[in-house]
Amino acid sequence: MANAGGRPTMPLVLEAEERDYLERQVRRRRVSRSMSERCRIILRCADGIQSKVVAAELGVHEHTVGKWRRRFLKDRVEGLMDEARPGRPRTIDDDQVAAVIERTLRSTPTDATHWSIRSMAGATGFSHTTIRRIWSAFGLQPHRSETFKLSSDPLFVEKVRDIVGLYLSPPNRALVLSVDEKSQIQALDREQPVLPMMPGVPERRTHSYVRHGTTSLFAALDIASGFVIGKCYKRHRAAEFLDFLKQIDAQVPPDLDVHIIMDNYATHKTALVRAWLARRPHYHVHFTPTSASWINQVERWFAELTRKQLRRGVHTSTNQLEQDIRAFIERHNENPKPYRWTKSADEILASVKRFCQAADRTLCGEL
């Protein structure tokens, strides 16, 4: 075919396999944008459309269309690949990279529990920048460590489905309360005055402190509204927990069913507590799985209390500590906001399953 007013161009004819390959690249989501664009250029040129028209359709320069057309006619599909860029050749081959990765994953230095960039560089003879690039490329971070604990509760699946079902689809004419206690909250005072924050200087405090007693906070979070019922006690026994249940009962409308989510702590299961609940059939208890406090939403509120009030607080007595906790609850309840539960029970169980499978593969690899 000849361009009007220009020099003739060689016809571009695709074989069936080539057309299939180019069309697959265009449909793929993970292919690079540049590769997808080149495939579109070749497909349009193969339909007999002039380079000028193809350039206008795809929003590229006419010279770009001509470049990839010529490269395809010369090298076919391979001509669409990026050419090797000039630069310094590699000094470390794949086997050496694999050896560094294997050593990072399967061994530890003689004088430490984990490798650092410079200790690995000294052990392998490579530069620390080389080790950094290898670790970054493969996502290796020996300095980081995380903890985990899997629940051994035989009814783990049933309890997860029960509690998550209450979060995602609470029953009508019912109140769902997430109940727990934050025990042994210490009233801590610093040995020296706290130095306030200044421009360019953070707040500073001494690492040493003086204890002025402890208190225990019992709290119930309404998952629908975010409202919190809380009370501090000097001790942490079944008697205090029963008194807190009575505090809840005094604030709950009598015509509502009450669903209480709480853990398996011994004070929650004493004869007095069970008898009190048995006399109130509109109360329904849902126990969280063993070692699975993360499923209890009030723990999220406890974290907020710790971060905003307790961690950097200075208290010279337990009375002052309890006053600050009560004030925090009152401010929270002035504009309560519920926490949004996003994962279904199936998603949680699938995540636990994947973790267990990965742990099994890791342990089998070590053995």
CSV table of C-alpha atoms in Angstrom, one decimal:
chain,number,residue,atom,x,y,z
A,1,MET,CA,0.0,0.0,0.0
A,2,ALA,CA,1.2,3.5,-0.8
A,3,ASN,CA,0.7,6.6,1.3
A,4,ALA,CA,-0.9,9.5,-0.6
A,5,GLY,CA,1.8,12.0,-1.4
A,6,GLY,CA,4.5,9.9,0.4
A,7,ARG,CA,6.9,7.1,-0.3
A,8,PRO,CA,5.4,3.6,-0.5
A,9,THR,CA,5.4,1.4,2.7
A,10,MET,CA,5.7,-2.3,2.9
A,11,PRO,CA,2.3,-4.0,3.7
A,12,LEU,CA,2.1,-5.4,7.3
A,13,VAL,CA,0.5,-8.8,7.3
A,14,LEU,CA,0.0,-10.7,10.6
A,15,GLU,CA,0.0,-14.5,11.0
A,16,ALA,CA,-2.8,-16.0,13.0
A,17,GLU,CA,-0.5,-16.7,16.0
A,18,GLU,CA,0.9,-13.1,15.9
A,19,ARG,CA,-2.6,-11.6,15.9
A,20,ASP,CA,-3.7,-13.8,18.8
A,21,TYR,CA,-0.6,-12.8,20.8
A,22,LEU,CA,-1.0,-9.0,20.2
A,23,GLU,CA,-4.7,-9.1,21.1
A,24,ARG,CA,-4.0,-11.0,24.3
A,25,GLN,CA,-1.4,-8.3,25.3
A,26,VAL,CA,-4.0,-5.6,24.7
A,27,ARG,CA,-6.6,-7.4,26.9
A,28,ARG,CA,-4.2,-8.2,29.7
A,29,ARG,CA,-4.5,-5.9,32.8
A,30,ARG,CA,-1.0,-6.3,34.0
A,31,VAL,CA,0.9,-5.6,30.8
A,32,SER,CA,2.8,-2.4,30.7
A,33,ARG,CA,1.1,0.6,29.1
A,34,SER,CA,3.9,1.0,26.6
A,35,MET,CA,3.6,-2.6,25.4
A,36,SER,CA,-0.1,-2.4,25.1
A,37,GLU,CA,0.2,0.7,23.0
A,38,ARG,CA,2.7,-0.9,20.7
A,39,CYS,CA,0.4,-3.9,20.1
A,40,ARG,CA,-2.5,-1.6,19.3
A,41,ILE,CA,-0.3,0.2,16.8
A,42,ILE,CA,0.6,-3.0,15.0
A,43,LEU,CA,-3.0,-4.3,15.0
A,44,ARG,CA,-4.3,-1.0,13.5
A,45,CYS,CA,-1.5,-1.0,10.9
A,46,ALA,CA,-2.3,-4.6,10.0
A,47,ASP,CA,-5.9,-3.5,9.2
A,48,GLY,CA,-4.5,-1.3,6.4
A,49,ILE,CA,-4.9,2.0,8.2
A,50,GLN,CA,-2.3,4.8,7.4
A,51,SER,CA,0.2,5.7,10.1
A,52,LYS,CA,-1.1,9.2,10.3
A,53,VAL,CA,-4.6,8.0,11.1
A,54,VAL,CA,-3.3,5.4,13.6
A,55,ALA,CA,-1.4,8.1,15.4
A,56,ALA,CA,-4.4,10.3,15.6
A,57,GLU,CA,-6.6,7.5,16.9
A,58,LEU,CA,-4.1,6.4,19.6
A,59,GLY,CA,-2.9,9.9,20.6
A,60,VAL,CA,0.8,9.3,19.7
A,61,HIS,CA,3.2,10.9,17.2
A,62,GLU,CA,3.3,9.7,13.6
A,63,HIS,CA,7.0,9.0,14.0
A,64,THR,CA,6.2,6.6,16.9
A,65,VAL,CA,3.9,4.6,14.7
A,66,GLY,CA,6.5,4.4,12.0
A,67,LYS,CA,9.2,3.3,14.4
A,68,TRP,CA,7.2,0.3,15.8
A,69,ARG,CA,5.9,-0.6,12.3
A,70,ARG,CA,9.5,-0.9,11.0
A,71,ARG,CA,10.7,-2.8,14.0
A,72,PHE,CA,7.9,-5.3,13.7
A,73,LEU,CA,8.5,-5.8,10.0
A,74,LYS,CA,12.2,-6.5,10.8
A,75,ASP,CA,12.0,-8.6,13.9
A,76,ARG,CA,8.2,-9.5,14.2
A,77,VAL,CA,7.0,-9.8,17.8
A,78,GLU,CA,10.5,-9.7,19.3
A,79,GLY,CA,10.9,-6.2,17.8
A,80,LEU,CA,8.3,-4.8,20.2
A,81,MET,CA,10.3,-5.7,23.2
A,82,ASP,CA,12.5,-3.1,24.9
A,83,GLU,CA,16.1,-3.3,23.9
A,84,ALA,CA,18.8,-3.8,26.5
A,85,ARG,CA,19.8,-0.4,27.9
A,86,PRO,CA,23.5,0.6,28.0
A,87,GLY,CA,25.2,0.6,31.4
A,88,ARG,CA,27.6,-1.2,33.7
A,89,PRO,CA,27.3,-4.9,33.3
A,90,ARG,CA,26.3,-7.0,36.3
A,91,THR,CA,29.0,-8.1,38.7
A,92,ILE,CA,26.9,-10.5,40.7
A,93,ASP,CA,25.2,-13.5,39.0
A,94,ASP,CA,21.9,-15.1,39.9
A,95,ASP,CA,23.6,-17.9,41.9
A,96,GLN,CA,25.4,-15.4,44.1
A,97,VAL,CA,22.1,-13.5,44.7
A,98,ALA,CA,20.4,-16.8,45.6
A,99,ALA,CA,23.2,-17.6,48.0
A,100,VAL,CA,22.7,-14.3,49.8
A,101,ILE,CA,18.9,-14.9,50.0
A,102,GLU,CA,19.4,-18.4,51.3
A,103,ARG,CA,21.9,-17.3,53.9
A,104,THR,CA,19.6,-14.5,55.1
A,105,LEU,CA,16.6,-16.9,55.4
A,106,ARG,CA,18.4,-20.0,56.8
A,107,SER,CA,21.1,-18.8,59.1
A,108,THR,CA,22.0,-16.3,61.7
A,109,PRO,CA,25.4,-14.6,62.6
A,110,THR,CA,27.4,-16.1,65.5
A,111,ASP,CA,27.1,-12.9,67.6
A,112,ALA,CA,23.5,-11.9,67.0
A,113,THR,CA,20.0,-13.2,66.5
A,114,HIS,CA,19.5,-11.7,63.0
A,115,TRP,CA,21.5,-10.3,60.1
A,116,SER,CA,22.1,-6.7,59.5
A,117,ILE,CA,23.1,-5.2,56.2
A,118,ARG,CA,26.7,-4.7,57.3
A,119,SER,CA,27.1,-8.0,59.0
A,120,MET,CA,25.8,-9.8,55.9
A,121,ALA,CA,28.2,-7.7,53.7
A,122,GLY,CA,31.1,-8.7,55.9
A,123,ALA,CA,30.1,-12.4,55.8
A,124,THR,CA,29.7,-12.5,52.0
A,125,GLY,CA,32.3,-10.0,50.9
A,126,PHE,CA,29.8,-7.9,49.0
A,127,SER,CA,29.3,-4.2,49.6
A,128,HIS,CA,26.5,-3.1,52.0
A,129,THR,CA,24.8,-1.3,49.1
A,130,THR,CA,24.7,-4.5,47.2
A,131,ILE,CA,23.1,-6.3,50.1
A,132,ARG,CA,20.6,-3.5,50.5
A,133,ARG,CA,19.5,-3.8,46.9
A,134,ILE,CA,19.2,-7.6,47.1
A,135,TRP,CA,17.1,-7.4,50.3
A,136,SER,CA,15.0,-4.6,49.0
A,137,ALA,CA,14.3,-6.4,45.7
A,138,PHE,CA,13.1,-9.6,47.6
A,139,GLY,CA,11.4,-7.8,50.5
A,140,LEU,CA,13.8,-9.1,53.2
A,141,GLN,CA,13.8,-7.3,56.5
A,142,PRO,CA,15.7,-9.3,59.1
A,143,HIS,CA,15.5,-6.5,61.7
A,144,ARG,CA,11.7,-6.7,61.8
A,145,SER,CA,9.9,-9.3,63.9
A,146,GLU,CA,6.1,-9.8,64.5
A,147,THR,CA,4.3,-11.9,67.1
A,148,PHE,CA,1.3,-14.1,66.5
A,149,LYS,CA,-1.0,-16.4,68.6
A,150,LEU,CA,-3.5,-18.9,67.1
A,151,SER,CA,-6.5,-19.7,69.1
A,152,SER,CA,-6.8,-23.3,70.2
A,153,ASP,CA,-10.5,-23.0,71.0
A,154,PRO,CA,-12.3,-26.1,69.6
A,155,LEU,CA,-15.3,-23.9,68.9
A,156,PHE,CA,-13.3,-21.2,67.2
A,157,VAL,CA,-15.2,-21.3,63.9
A,158,GLU,CA,-18.6,-21.3,65.5
A,159,LYS,CA,-17.7,-18.4,67.9
A,160,VAL,CA,-16.3,-16.3,65.1
A,161,ARG,CA,-19.4,-16.7,62.9
A,162,ASP,CA,-21.6,-15.9,65.9
A,163,ILE,CA,-19.8,-12.7,66.9
A,164,VAL,CA,-19.1,-11.4,63.5
A,165,GLY,CA,-22.8,-12.1,62.6
A,166,LEU,CA,-23.8,-9.8,65.5
A,167,TYR,CA,-21.5,-7.1,64.2
A,168,LEU,CA,-22.6,-7.2,60.6
A,169,SER,CA,-26.3,-8.0,61.1
A,170,PRO,CA,-27.4,-7.2,64.7
A,171,PRO,CA,-30.9,-8.5,65.7
A,172,ASN,CA,-33.9,-6.2,65.7
A,173,ARG,CA,-35.0,-4.7,69.0
A,174,ALA,CA,-31.8,-5.7,70.7
A,175,LEU,CA,-28.7,-4.1,72.1
A,176,VAL,CA,-25.3,-5.5,71.3
A,177,LEU,CA,-22.6,-4.7,73.9
A,178,SER,CA,-18.9,-5.5,73.7
A,179,VAL,CA,-17.8,-5.9,77.3
A,180,ASP,CA,-14.3,-6.2,78.8
A,181,GLU,CA,-12.0,-4.9,81.5
A,182,LYS,CA,-8.7,-3.1,81.4
A,183,SER,CA,-7.1,-4.1,84.6
A,184,GLN,CA,-4.2,-2.8,86.6
A,185,ILE,CA,-4.0,0.7,85.0
A,186,GLN,CA,-1.2,2.4,86.8
A,187,ALA,CA,-1.2,5.9,88.1
A,188,LEU,CA,2.3,7.0,87.1
A,189,ASP,CA,4.0,10.2,87.9
A,190,ARG,CA,7.4,11.3,86.5
A,191,GLU,CA,10.3,11.8,88.8
A,192,GLN,CA,11.1,15.1,87.1
A,193,PRO,CA,8.7,17.6,85.5
A,194,VAL,CA,7.8,17.1,81.9
A,195,LEU,CA,9.4,19.5,79.5
A,196,PRO,CA,6.8,20.9,77.1
A,197,MET,CA,7.0,20.9,73.4
A,198,MET,CA,8.7,23.8,71.7
A,199,PRO,CA,9.3,24.7,68.0
A,200,GLY,CA,11.7,22.1,66.7
A,201,VAL,CA,11.8,20.3,70.1
A,202,PRO,CA,9.4,17.4,71.0
A,203,GLU,CA,8.0,17.0,74.5
A,204,ARG,CA,10.5,15.4,76.8
A,205,ARG,CA,10.0,13.3,79.9
A,206,THR,CA,12.1,11.1,82.1
A,207,HIS,CA,12.2,7.4,81.6
A,208,SER,CA,11.8,6.8,85.3
A,209,TYR,CA,8.5,7.1,87.1
A,210,VAL,CA,6.8,6.8,90.5
A,211,ARG,CA,3.8,4.5,91.0
A,212,HIS,CA,0.8,5.8,92.9
A,213,GLY,CA,-1.5,2.7,92.8
A,214,THR,CA,-3.7,1.0,90.2
A,215,THR,CA,-7.3,0.9,89.1
A,216,SER,CA,-9.3,-1.4,86.9
A,217,LEU,CA,-11.8,-0.1,84.2
A,218,PHE,CA,-14.8,-2.1,83.2
A,219,ALA,CA,-16.3,-0.9,79.9
A,220,ALA,CA,-19.2,-1.8,77.6
A,221,LEU,CA,-19.3,-0.5,74.0
A,222,ASP,CA,-22.6,-0.2,72.2
A,223,ILE,CA,-21.5,-1.4,68.7
A,224,ALA,CA,-24.5,0.3,67.0
A,225,SER,CA,-23.9,3.8,68.4
A,226,GLY,CA,-20.3,3.8,69.8
A,227,PHE,CA,-21.6,4.9,73.3
A,228,VAL,CA,-19.5,3.6,76.2
A,229,ILE,CA,-20.6,2.7,79.7
A,230,GLY,CA,-17.6,2.6,82.0
A,231,LYS,CA,-16.7,2.4,85.7
A,232,CYS,CA,-13.5,2.1,87.6
A,233,TYR,CA,-13.0,-0.3,90.5
A,234,LYS,CA,-10.2,-0.7,93.0
A,235,ARG,CA,-10.2,-4.5,92.6
A,236,HIS,CA,-10.9,-6.9,89.7
A,237,ARG,CA,-13.1,-9.7,91.0
A,238,ALA,CA,-16.4,-11.3,90.1
A,239,ALA,CA,-18.1,-9.0,92.6
A,240,GLU,CA,-17.0,-5.9,90.7
A,241,PHE,CA,-18.0,-7.5,87.4
A,242,LEU,CA,-21.4,-8.3,88.8
A,243,ASP,CA,-21.8,-4.7,90.0
A,244,PHE,CA,-20.9,-3.5,86.5
A,245,LEU,CA,-23.5,-5.7,85.0
A,246,LYS,CA,-26.0,-4.1,87.3
A,247,GLN,CA,-24.8,-0.7,86.1
A,248,ILE,CA,-25.5,-1.8,82.5
A,249,ASP,CA,-28.9,-3.1,83.5
A,250,ALA,CA,-29.8,0.2,85.1
A,251,GLN,CA,-29.1,2.0,81.8
A,252,VAL,CA,-30.7,-0.4,79.3
A,253,PRO,CA,-34.4,-0.2,78.4
A,254,PRO,CA,-36.2,-3.2,79.9
A,255,ASP,CA,-38.0,-4.1,76.7
A,256,LEU,CA,-34.7,-4.7,74.7
A,257,ASP,CA,-32.8,-8.0,74.4
A,258,VAL,CA,-29.2,-7.5,75.4
A,259,HIS,CA,-26.4,-9.4,73.7
A,260,ILE,CA,-23.1,-9.3,75.6
A,261,ILE,CA,-19.8,-10.2,73.9
A,262,MET,CA,-17.1,-10.9,76.4
A,263,ASP,CA,-14.0,-13.2,76.9
A,264,ASN,CA,-13.6,-16.4,78.9
A,265,TYR,CA,-12.1,-14.7,82.0
A,266,ALA,CA,-12.8,-16.6,85.2
A,267,THR,CA,-14.7,-13.7,86.8
A,268,HIS,CA,-17.2,-13.8,84.0
A,269,LYS,CA,-18.3,-17.4,84.7
A,270,THR,CA,-18.7,-17.5,88.5
A,271,ALA,CA,-21.9,-19.0,90.0
A,272,LEU,CA,-23.1,-15.5,91.1
A,273,VAL,CA,-22.7,-14.1,87.6
A,274,ARG,CA,-24.4,-17.1,86.0
A,275,ALA,CA,-27.3,-17.0,88.4
A,276,TRP,CA,-27.7,-13.2,87.8
A,277,LEU,CA,-27.8,-13.8,84.0
A,278,ALA,CA,-30.1,-16.8,84.4
A,279,ARG,CA,-32.7,-14.6,86.1
A,280,ARG,CA,-32.7,-12.3,83.1
A,281,PRO,CA,-33.6,-14.3,80.0
A,282,HIS,CA,-33.4,-11.2,77.8
A,283,TYR,CA,-29.6,-11.3,78.4
A,284,HIS,CA,-27.6,-13.4,75.9
A,285,VAL,CA,-23.9,-14.0,76.4
A,286,HIS,CA,-21.5,-14.6,73.5
A,287,PHE,CA,-18.0,-15.7,74.5
A,288,THR,CA,-15.1,-14.9,72.3
A,289,PRO,CA,-12.7,-17.7,71.3
A,290,THR,CA,-9.8,-18.3,73.6
A,291,SER,CA,-6.8,-16.1,72.8
A,292,ALA,CA,-8.8,-14.0,70.3
A,293,SER,CA,-9.4,-10.7,72.1
A,294,TRP,CA,-9.0,-8.9,68.7
A,295,ILE,CA,-12.6,-9.9,67.9
A,296,ASN,CA,-13.9,-7.9,70.9
A,297,GLN,CA,-14.6,-4.4,69.6
A,298,VAL,CA,-14.2,-2.7,73.0
A,299,GLU,CA,-10.5,-3.5,72.7
A,300,ARG,CA,-10.3,-1.0,69.9
A,301,TRP,CA,-11.8,1.6,72.3
A,302,PHE,CA,-9.3,0.6,75.0
A,303,ALA,CA,-6.5,1.3,72.5
A,304,GLU,CA,-7.8,4.7,71.9
A,305,LEU,CA,-8.0,5.4,75.6
A,306,THR,CA,-4.4,4.3,76.0
A,307,ARG,CA,-3.1,6.3,73.1
A,308,LYS,CA,-5.0,9.6,73.9
A,309,GLN,CA,-5.1,9.6,77.7
A,310,LEU,CA,-3.0,7.0,79.5
A,311,ARG,CA,0.3,6.5,77.7
A,312,ARG,CA,1.6,10.1,78.2
A,313,GLY,CA,-0.6,11.0,81.2
A,314,VAL,CA,0.9,12.1,84.5
A,315,HIS,CA,-1.1,11.1,87.6
A,316,THR,CA,-0.2,11.6,91.3
A,317,SER,CA,-3.0,9.4,92.6
A,318,THR,CA,-5.5,6.8,91.5
A,319,ASN,CA,-8.3,9.3,92.2
A,320,GLN,CA,-6.8,11.7,89.6
A,321,LEU,CA,-6.4,8.8,87.2
A,322,GLU,CA,-10.0,7.7,87.5
A,323,GLN,CA,-11.2,11.3,87.1
A,324,ASP,CA,-9.3,11.5,83.8
A,325,ILE,CA,-10.7,8.2,82.6
A,326,ARG,CA,-14.3,9.3,83.5
A,327,ALA,CA,-13.7,12.6,81.7
A,328,PHE,CA,-12.4,10.8,78.6
A,329,ILE,CA,-15.6,8.6,78.6
A,330,GLU,CA,-17.8,11.7,78.9
A,331,ARG,CA,-16.1,13.5,76.1
A,332,HIS,CA,-16.3,10.3,73.9
A,333,ASN,CA,-20.0,10.0,74.6
A,334,GLU,CA,-20.7,13.6,73.6
A,335,ASN,CA,-20.1,12.6,70.0
A,336,PRO,CA,-19.9,8.8,69.9
A,337,LYS,CA,-19.0,7.0,66.7
A,338,PRO,CA,-19.3,3.3,66.1
A,339,TYR,CA,-16.4,1.3,64.8
A,340,ARG,CA,-17.0,-0.2,61.4
A,341,TRP,CA,-16.5,-4.0,61.1
A,342,THR,CA,-15.4,-4.7,57.6
A,343,LYS,CA,-14.5,-8.4,57.3
A,344,SER,CA,-17.0,-11.3,57.1
A,345,ALA,CA,-16.5,-14.5,59.1
A,346,ASP,CA,-15.6,-16.3,55.9
A,347,GLU,CA,-12.9,-13.8,55.1
A,348,ILE,CA,-11.5,-14.1,58.6
A,349,LEU,CA,-11.4,-17.9,58.5
A,350,ALA,CA,-9.9,-17.9,55.1
A,351,SER,CA,-7.1,-15.5,56.3
A,352,VAL,CA,-6.4,-17.8,59.3
A,353,LYS,CA,-6.3,-20.8,57.0
A,354,ARG,CA,-3.8,-19.1,54.7
A,355,PHE,CA,-1.6,-18.2,57.7
A,356,CYS,CA,-1.7,-21.8,58.9
A,357,GLN,CA,-0.8,-23.2,55.5
A,358,ALA,CA,2.1,-20.7,55.2
A,359,ALA,CA,3.3,-21.6,58.7
A,360,ASP,CA,3.1,-25.3,57.8
A,361,ARG,CA,5.2,-24.8,54.6
A,362,THR,CA,7.7,-22.8,56.6
A,363,LEU,CA,8.1,-25.4,59.3
A,364,CYS,CA,8.3,-28.3,56.8
A,365,GLY,CA,11.0,-26.4,54.9
A,366,GLU,CA,13.0,-26.0,58.1
A,367,LEU,CA,12.6,-29.7,59.0
